[in-house]
Amino acid sequence: MQPISEVTGASTGIARGDIVELTSIHKSSRMFARTASTLVRQVSRAGTRAYSDAPMAFTFASQSQVFYNKENVRQVDVPSFSGSFGILPSHVPSLAILKPGVLTVFEADGATKKFFVSSGIVSINEGSTVQILAEEAAGVEDLDLASAKDVLSKAHSDANSASSEEAKAEALIAVEVAEELVKAAESR
């Protein structure tokens, strides 16, 4: 390889050793780019969940009603105290506590159903089975916004008039649940 000064006829102040070093760096950067490109393709393929269309047996019930009993669904999104998250087939086994909010079920036929849950527990098991037991639950389409606002107003009133720390704590929990109930009713 000719030094740049010989090619251009100008003095660049770059020595031949610098050119060799730059050429080496250029080759290294091309090799890095090829490696990075290969890794991106592999990660993209790995990120494509081959089992996302696999069935997931889902059971969801409250104290007064069974909504799903071992029915195949595609995904369930749940509100939890550790953050909202989605559950897909072959999800890592875990337990979580539900917080007040909207639970979304993506059914096998493509339909989506939303439910308000006040609290409860979710159990994700090996073999793509999921059970959710809610203290109280209702379809979002069944919620009445005016009634939800009345519940929130009463909860605020109870919190303001609480005579003990225990009563105040219970009332604040009721406020939190009622606020999420209003949000769910507004989202219909």
PDB file of C-alpha atoms in Angstrom:
ATOM      1  CA  MET A   1       0.000   0.000   0.000  1.00  0.00           C
ATOM      2  CA  GLN A   2       1.374   3.439  -0.900  1.00  0.00           C
ATOM      3  CA  PRO A   3       1.555   6.187   1.703  1.00  0.00           C
ATOM      4  CA  ILE A   4      -1.133   8.832   1.200  1.00  0.00           C
ATOM      5  CA  SER A   5       1.524  11.485   0.472  1.00  0.00           C
ATOM      6  CA  GLU A   6       2.782   9.473  -2.512  1.00  0.00           C
ATOM      7  CA  VAL A   7      -0.731   9.029  -3.882  1.00  0.00           C
ATOM      8  CA  THR A   8      -1.834  12.641  -3.496  1.00  0.00           C
ATOM      9  CA  GLY A   9       1.542  14.308  -3.823  1.00  0.00           C
ATOM     10  CA  ALA A  10       0.855  16.203  -0.604  1.00  0.00           C
ATOM     11  CA  SER A  11       2.384  15.872   2.799  1.00  0.00           C
ATOM     12  CA  THR A  12      -0.251  14.737   5.296  1.00  0.00           C
ATOM     13  CA  GLY A  13       1.886  14.249   8.347  1.00  0.00           C
ATOM     14  CA  ILE A  14       0.714  10.615   8.516  1.00  0.00           C
ATOM     15  CA  ALA A  15       3.536   8.087   8.664  1.00  0.00           C
ATOM     16  CA  ARG A  16       3.463   4.695   6.956  1.00  0.00           C
ATOM     17  CA  GLY A  17       3.093   2.981  10.353  1.00  0.00           C
ATOM     18  CA  ASP A  18      -0.028   5.042  11.002  1.00  0.00           C
ATOM     19  CA  ILE A  19      -1.525   3.847   7.698  1.00  0.00           C
ATOM     20  CA  VAL A  20      -0.890   0.223   8.622  1.00  0.00           C
ATOM     21  CA  GLU A  21      -2.502   0.809  12.009  1.00  0.00           C
ATOM     22  CA  LEU A  22      -5.526   2.535  10.419  1.00  0.00           C
ATOM     23  CA  THR A  23      -5.878  -0.331   7.929  1.00  0.00           C
ATOM     24  CA  SER A  24      -5.809  -2.807  10.806  1.00  0.00           C
ATOM     25  CA  ILE A  25      -8.439  -0.816  12.696  1.00  0.00           C
ATOM     26  CA  HIS A  26     -10.600  -0.666   9.551  1.00  0.00           C
ATOM     27  CA  LYS A  27     -10.380  -4.444   9.117  1.00  0.00           C
ATOM     28  CA  SER A  28     -11.243  -4.939  12.796  1.00  0.00           C
ATOM     29  CA  SER A  29     -14.255  -2.654  12.513  1.00  0.00           C
ATOM     30  CA  ARG A  30     -15.511  -4.563   9.428  1.00  0.00           C
ATOM     31  CA  MET A  31     -15.099  -7.838  11.332  1.00  0.00           C
ATOM     32  CA  PHE A  32     -16.962  -6.322  14.309  1.00  0.00           C
ATOM     33  CA  ALA A  33     -19.771  -5.149  11.999  1.00  0.00           C
ATOM     34  CA  ARG A  34     -20.124  -8.637  10.467  1.00  0.00           C
ATOM     35  CA  THR A  35     -20.156 -10.235  13.932  1.00  0.00           C
ATOM     36  CA  ALA A  36     -22.710  -7.712  15.195  1.00  0.00           C
ATOM     37  CA  SER A  37     -24.889  -8.295  12.134  1.00  0.00           C
ATOM     38  CA  THR A  38     -24.781 -12.057  12.708  1.00  0.00           C
ATOM     39  CA  LEU A  39     -25.679 -11.599  16.385  1.00  0.00           C
ATOM     40  CA  VAL A  40     -28.607  -9.327  15.512  1.00  0.00           C
ATOM     41  CA  ARG A  41     -29.990 -11.948  13.102  1.00  0.00           C
ATOM     42  CA  GLN A  42     -29.593 -14.682  15.737  1.00  0.00           C
ATOM     43  CA  VAL A  43     -31.246 -12.584  18.443  1.00  0.00           C
ATOM     44  CA  SER A  44     -34.076 -11.722  16.046  1.00  0.00           C
ATOM     45  CA  ARG A  45     -34.660 -15.400  15.357  1.00  0.00           C
ATOM     46  CA  ALA A  46     -34.426 -16.244  19.061  1.00  0.00           C
ATOM     47  CA  GLY A  47     -36.862 -13.421  19.838  1.00  0.00           C
ATOM     48  CA  THR A  48     -39.443 -14.980  17.538  1.00  0.00           C
ATOM     49  CA  ARG A  49     -41.330 -17.187  19.900  1.00  0.00           C
ATOM     50  CA  ALA A  50     -41.922 -20.480  18.161  1.00  0.00           C
ATOM     51  CA  TYR A  51     -44.408 -21.422  20.860  1.00  0.00           C
ATOM     52  CA  SER A  52     -46.480 -18.217  20.850  1.00  0.00           C
ATOM     53  CA  ASP A  53     -49.288 -19.978  18.992  1.00  0.00           C
ATOM     54  CA  ALA A  54     -49.212 -22.935  21.384  1.00  0.00           C
ATOM     55  CA  PRO A  55     -52.245 -23.269  23.648  1.00  0.00           C
ATOM     56  CA  MET A  56     -52.194 -22.076  27.232  1.00  0.00           C
ATOM     57  CA  ALA A  57     -54.762 -23.588  29.616  1.00  0.00           C
ATOM     58  CA  PHE A  58     -56.264 -20.680  31.539  1.00  0.00           C
ATOM     59  CA  THR A  59     -58.488 -20.739  34.611  1.00  0.00           C
ATOM     60  CA  PHE A  60     -59.867 -17.474  36.003  1.00  0.00           C
ATOM     61  CA  ALA A  61     -62.432 -17.179  38.776  1.00  0.00           C
ATOM     62  CA  SER A  62     -63.660 -14.912  41.533  1.00  0.00           C
ATOM     63  CA  GLN A  63     -65.547 -15.870  44.672  1.00  0.00           C
ATOM     64  CA  SER A  64     -68.839 -15.650  42.826  1.00  0.00           C
ATOM     65  CA  GLN A  65     -68.098 -16.608  39.220  1.00  0.00           C
ATOM     66  CA  VAL A  66     -65.886 -18.762  36.998  1.00  0.00           C
ATOM     67  CA  PHE A  67     -64.886 -16.812  33.866  1.00  0.00           C
ATOM     68  CA  TYR A  68     -62.546 -19.395  32.273  1.00  0.00           C
ATOM     69  CA  ASN A  69     -62.077 -23.045  33.214  1.00  0.00           C
ATOM     70  CA  LYS A  70     -58.980 -24.596  31.593  1.00  0.00           C
ATOM     71  CA  GLU A  71     -59.735 -22.795  28.336  1.00  0.00           C
ATOM     72  CA  ASN A  72     -57.041 -22.293  25.711  1.00  0.00           C
ATOM     73  CA  VAL A  73     -55.976 -18.653  25.360  1.00  0.00           C
ATOM     74  CA  ARG A  74     -53.088 -16.918  23.610  1.00  0.00           C
ATOM     75  CA  GLN A  75     -52.072 -14.403  26.270  1.00  0.00           C
ATOM     76  CA  VAL A  76     -53.147 -12.856  29.552  1.00  0.00           C
ATOM     77  CA  ASP A  77     -52.021  -9.400  30.730  1.00  0.00           C
ATOM     78  CA  VAL A  78     -52.256  -8.894  34.484  1.00  0.00           C
ATOM     79  CA  PRO A  79     -51.798  -5.961  36.868  1.00  0.00           C
ATOM     80  CA  SER A  80     -49.505  -6.915  39.742  1.00  0.00           C
ATOM     81  CA  PHE A  81     -47.704  -5.143  42.549  1.00  0.00           C
ATOM     82  CA  SER A  82     -44.404  -5.924  40.829  1.00  0.00           C
ATOM     83  CA  GLY A  83     -45.714  -4.289  37.640  1.00  0.00           C
ATOM     84  CA  SER A  84     -48.118  -5.246  34.890  1.00  0.00           C
ATOM     85  CA  PHE A  85     -46.944  -8.127  32.730  1.00  0.00           C
ATOM     86  CA  GLY A  86     -48.074 -10.434  29.952  1.00  0.00           C
ATOM     87  CA  ILE A  87     -48.262 -14.200  30.236  1.00  0.00           C
ATOM     88  CA  LEU A  88     -47.661 -16.299  27.120  1.00  0.00           C
ATOM     89  CA  PRO A  89     -47.462 -20.075  26.665  1.00  0.00           C
ATOM     90  CA  SER A  90     -44.292 -21.532  28.232  1.00  0.00           C
ATOM     91  CA  HIS A  91     -43.920 -18.531  30.566  1.00  0.00           C
ATOM     92  CA  VAL A  92     -41.478 -19.121  33.384  1.00  0.00           C
ATOM     93  CA  PRO A  93     -43.331 -20.562  36.409  1.00  0.00           C
ATOM     94  CA  SER A  94     -44.067 -17.912  39.018  1.00  0.00           C
ATOM     95  CA  LEU A  95     -46.538 -16.488  41.498  1.00  0.00           C
ATOM     96  CA  ALA A  96     -47.722 -12.891  41.686  1.00  0.00           C
ATOM     97  CA  ILE A  97     -50.163 -10.842  43.716  1.00  0.00           C
ATOM     98  CA  LEU A  98     -52.744  -8.985  41.652  1.00  0.00           C
ATOM     99  CA  LYS A  99     -53.310  -5.322  42.316  1.00  0.00           C
ATOM    100  CA  PRO A 100     -56.508  -3.494  41.419  1.00  0.00           C
ATOM    101  CA  GLY A 101     -56.716  -2.951  37.674  1.00  0.00           C
ATOM    102  CA  VAL A 102     -57.653  -4.382  34.308  1.00  0.00           C
ATOM    103  CA  LEU A 103     -56.824  -7.970  33.386  1.00  0.00           C
ATOM    104  CA  THR A 104     -56.842  -8.591  29.619  1.00  0.00           C
ATOM    105  CA  VAL A 105     -57.399 -12.011  28.046  1.00  0.00           C
ATOM    106  CA  PHE A 106     -56.416 -12.631  24.415  1.00  0.00           C
ATOM    107  CA  GLU A 107     -58.527 -15.624  23.432  1.00  0.00           C
ATOM    108  CA  ALA A 108     -57.491 -18.340  20.969  1.00  0.00           C
ATOM    109  CA  ASP A 109     -59.975 -17.081  18.345  1.00  0.00           C
ATOM    110  CA  GLY A 110     -58.482 -13.571  18.427  1.00  0.00           C
ATOM    111  CA  ALA A 111     -61.131 -11.987  20.655  1.00  0.00           C
ATOM    112  CA  THR A 112     -59.990  -9.789  23.529  1.00  0.00           C
ATOM    113  CA  LYS A 113     -61.847  -9.559  26.839  1.00  0.00           C
ATOM    114  CA  LYS A 114     -61.110  -7.191  29.710  1.00  0.00           C
ATOM    115  CA  PHE A 115     -61.959  -7.674  33.365  1.00  0.00           C
ATOM    116  CA  PHE A 116     -61.590  -5.476  36.410  1.00  0.00           C
ATOM    117  CA  VAL A 117     -59.946  -7.285  39.342  1.00  0.00           C
ATOM    118  CA  SER A 118     -59.801  -5.861  42.860  1.00  0.00           C
ATOM    119  CA  SER A 119     -57.022  -8.155  44.093  1.00  0.00           C
ATOM    120  CA  GLY A 120     -56.015 -11.788  43.938  1.00  0.00           C
ATOM    121  CA  ILE A 121     -53.255 -14.158  42.984  1.00  0.00           C
ATOM    122  CA  VAL A 122     -51.867 -15.488  39.707  1.00  0.00           C
ATOM    123  CA  SER A 123     -50.118 -18.850  39.478  1.00  0.00           C
ATOM    124  CA  ILE A 124     -48.097 -19.595  36.337  1.00  0.00           C
ATOM    125  CA  ASN A 125     -47.111 -23.255  36.085  1.00  0.00           C
ATOM    126  CA  GLU A 126     -44.984 -25.512  33.917  1.00  0.00           C
ATOM    127  CA  GLY A 127     -46.923 -27.017  31.055  1.00  0.00           C
ATOM    128  CA  SER A 128     -48.465 -23.668  30.036  1.00  0.00           C
ATOM    129  CA  THR A 129     -51.189 -23.572  32.676  1.00  0.00           C
ATOM    130  CA  VAL A 130     -52.260 -20.392  34.446  1.00  0.00           C
ATOM    131  CA  GLN A 131     -54.719 -19.906  37.298  1.00  0.00           C
ATOM    132  CA  ILE A 132     -55.996 -16.566  38.516  1.00  0.00           C
ATOM    133  CA  LEU A 133     -58.134 -16.274  41.617  1.00  0.00           C
ATOM    134  CA  ALA A 134     -59.557 -12.799  42.145  1.00  0.00           C
ATOM    135  CA  GLU A 135     -61.178 -11.457  45.289  1.00  0.00           C
ATOM    136  CA  GLU A 136     -63.670  -9.613  43.072  1.00  0.00           C
ATOM    137  CA  ALA A 137     -63.868  -9.456  39.274  1.00  0.00           C
ATOM    138  CA  ALA A 138     -66.241  -8.150  36.629  1.00  0.00           C
ATOM    139  CA  GLY A 139     -66.193  -7.670  32.894  1.00  0.00           C
ATOM    140  CA  VAL A 140     -65.187  -4.100  32.053  1.00  0.00           C
ATOM    141  CA  GLU A 141     -68.235  -3.843  29.771  1.00  0.00           C
ATOM    142  CA  ASP A 142     -70.439  -4.521  32.835  1.00  0.00           C
ATOM    143  CA  LEU A 143     -69.038  -1.595  34.855  1.00  0.00           C
ATOM    144  CA  ASP A 144     -71.147   1.521  35.376  1.00  0.00           C
ATOM    145  CA  LEU A 145     -69.082   4.723  35.496  1.00  0.00           C
ATOM    146  CA  ALA A 146     -71.548   6.637  37.682  1.00  0.00           C
ATOM    147  CA  SER A 147     -71.645   3.806  40.229  1.00  0.00           C
ATOM    148  CA  ALA A 148     -67.837   3.548  40.180  1.00  0.00           C
ATOM    149  CA  LYS A 149     -67.565   7.286  40.888  1.00  0.00           C
ATOM    150  CA  ASP A 150     -70.032   6.900  43.781  1.00  0.00           C
ATOM    151  CA  VAL A 151     -67.855   4.118  45.228  1.00  0.00           C
ATOM    152  CA  LEU A 152     -64.794   6.380  44.928  1.00  0.00           C
ATOM    153  CA  SER A 153     -66.587   9.295  46.591  1.00  0.00           C
ATOM    154  CA  LYS A 154     -67.670   7.099  49.514  1.00  0.00           C
ATOM    155  CA  ALA A 155     -64.146   5.683  49.856  1.00  0.00           C
ATOM    156  CA  HIS A 156     -62.695   9.223  50.042  1.00  0.00           C
ATOM    157  CA  SER A 157     -65.326  10.171  52.621  1.00  0.00           C
ATOM    158  CA  ASP A 158     -64.501   7.091  54.721  1.00  0.00           C
ATOM    159  CA  ALA A 159     -60.774   7.878  54.516  1.00  0.00           C
ATOM    160  CA  ASN A 160     -61.334  11.465  55.666  1.00  0.00           C
ATOM    161  CA  SER A 161     -63.546  10.443  58.592  1.00  0.00           C
ATOM    162  CA  ALA A 162     -61.517   7.430  59.759  1.00  0.00           C
ATOM    163  CA  SER A 163     -61.049   7.521  63.541  1.00  0.00           C
ATOM    164  CA  SER A 164     -58.151   5.073  63.841  1.00  0.00           C
ATOM    165  CA  GLU A 165     -54.999   4.293  61.901  1.00  0.00           C
ATOM    166  CA  GLU A 166     -56.416   0.868  61.021  1.00  0.00           C
ATOM    167  CA  ALA A 167     -59.663   2.353  59.693  1.00  0.00           C
ATOM    168  CA  LYS A 168     -57.673   4.966  57.753  1.00  0.00           C
ATOM    169  CA  ALA A 169     -55.473   2.250  56.162  1.00  0.00           C
ATOM    170  CA  GLU A 170     -58.520   0.194  55.157  1.00  0.00           C
ATOM    171  CA  ALA A 171     -60.206   3.272  53.706  1.00  0.00           C
ATOM    172  CA  LEU A 172     -57.093   4.185  51.687  1.00  0.00           C
ATOM    173  CA  ILE A 173     -57.032   0.684  50.228  1.00  0.00           C
ATOM    174  CA  ALA A 174     -60.686   1.147  49.272  1.00  0.00           C
ATOM    175  CA  VAL A 175     -59.748   4.476  47.626  1.00  0.00           C
ATOM    176  CA  GLU A 176     -57.014   2.759  45.583  1.00  0.00           C
ATOM    177  CA  VAL A 177     -59.415   0.040  44.428  1.00  0.00           C
ATOM    178  CA  ALA A 178     -62.135   2.592  43.615  1.00  0.00           C
ATOM    179  CA  GLU A 179     -59.716   4.759  41.606  1.00  0.00           C
ATOM    180  CA  GLU A 180     -58.773   1.759  39.459  1.00  0.00           C
ATOM    181  CA  LEU A 181     -62.460   0.833  39.156  1.00  0.00           C
ATOM    182  CA  VAL A 182     -63.216   4.309  37.779  1.00  0.00           C
ATOM    183  CA  LYS A 183     -60.298   4.043  35.312  1.00  0.00           C
ATOM    184  CA  ALA A 184     -61.567   0.655  34.152  1.00  0.00           C
ATOM    185  CA  ALA A 185     -65.126   1.965  33.730  1.00  0.00           C
ATOM    186  CA  GLU A 186     -63.820   4.955  31.758  1.00  0.00           C
ATOM    187  CA  SER A 187     -61.854   2.658  29.431  1.00  0.00           C
ATOM    188  CA  ARG A 188     -64.959   0.785  28.199  1.00  0.00           C
TER     189      ARG A 188
END
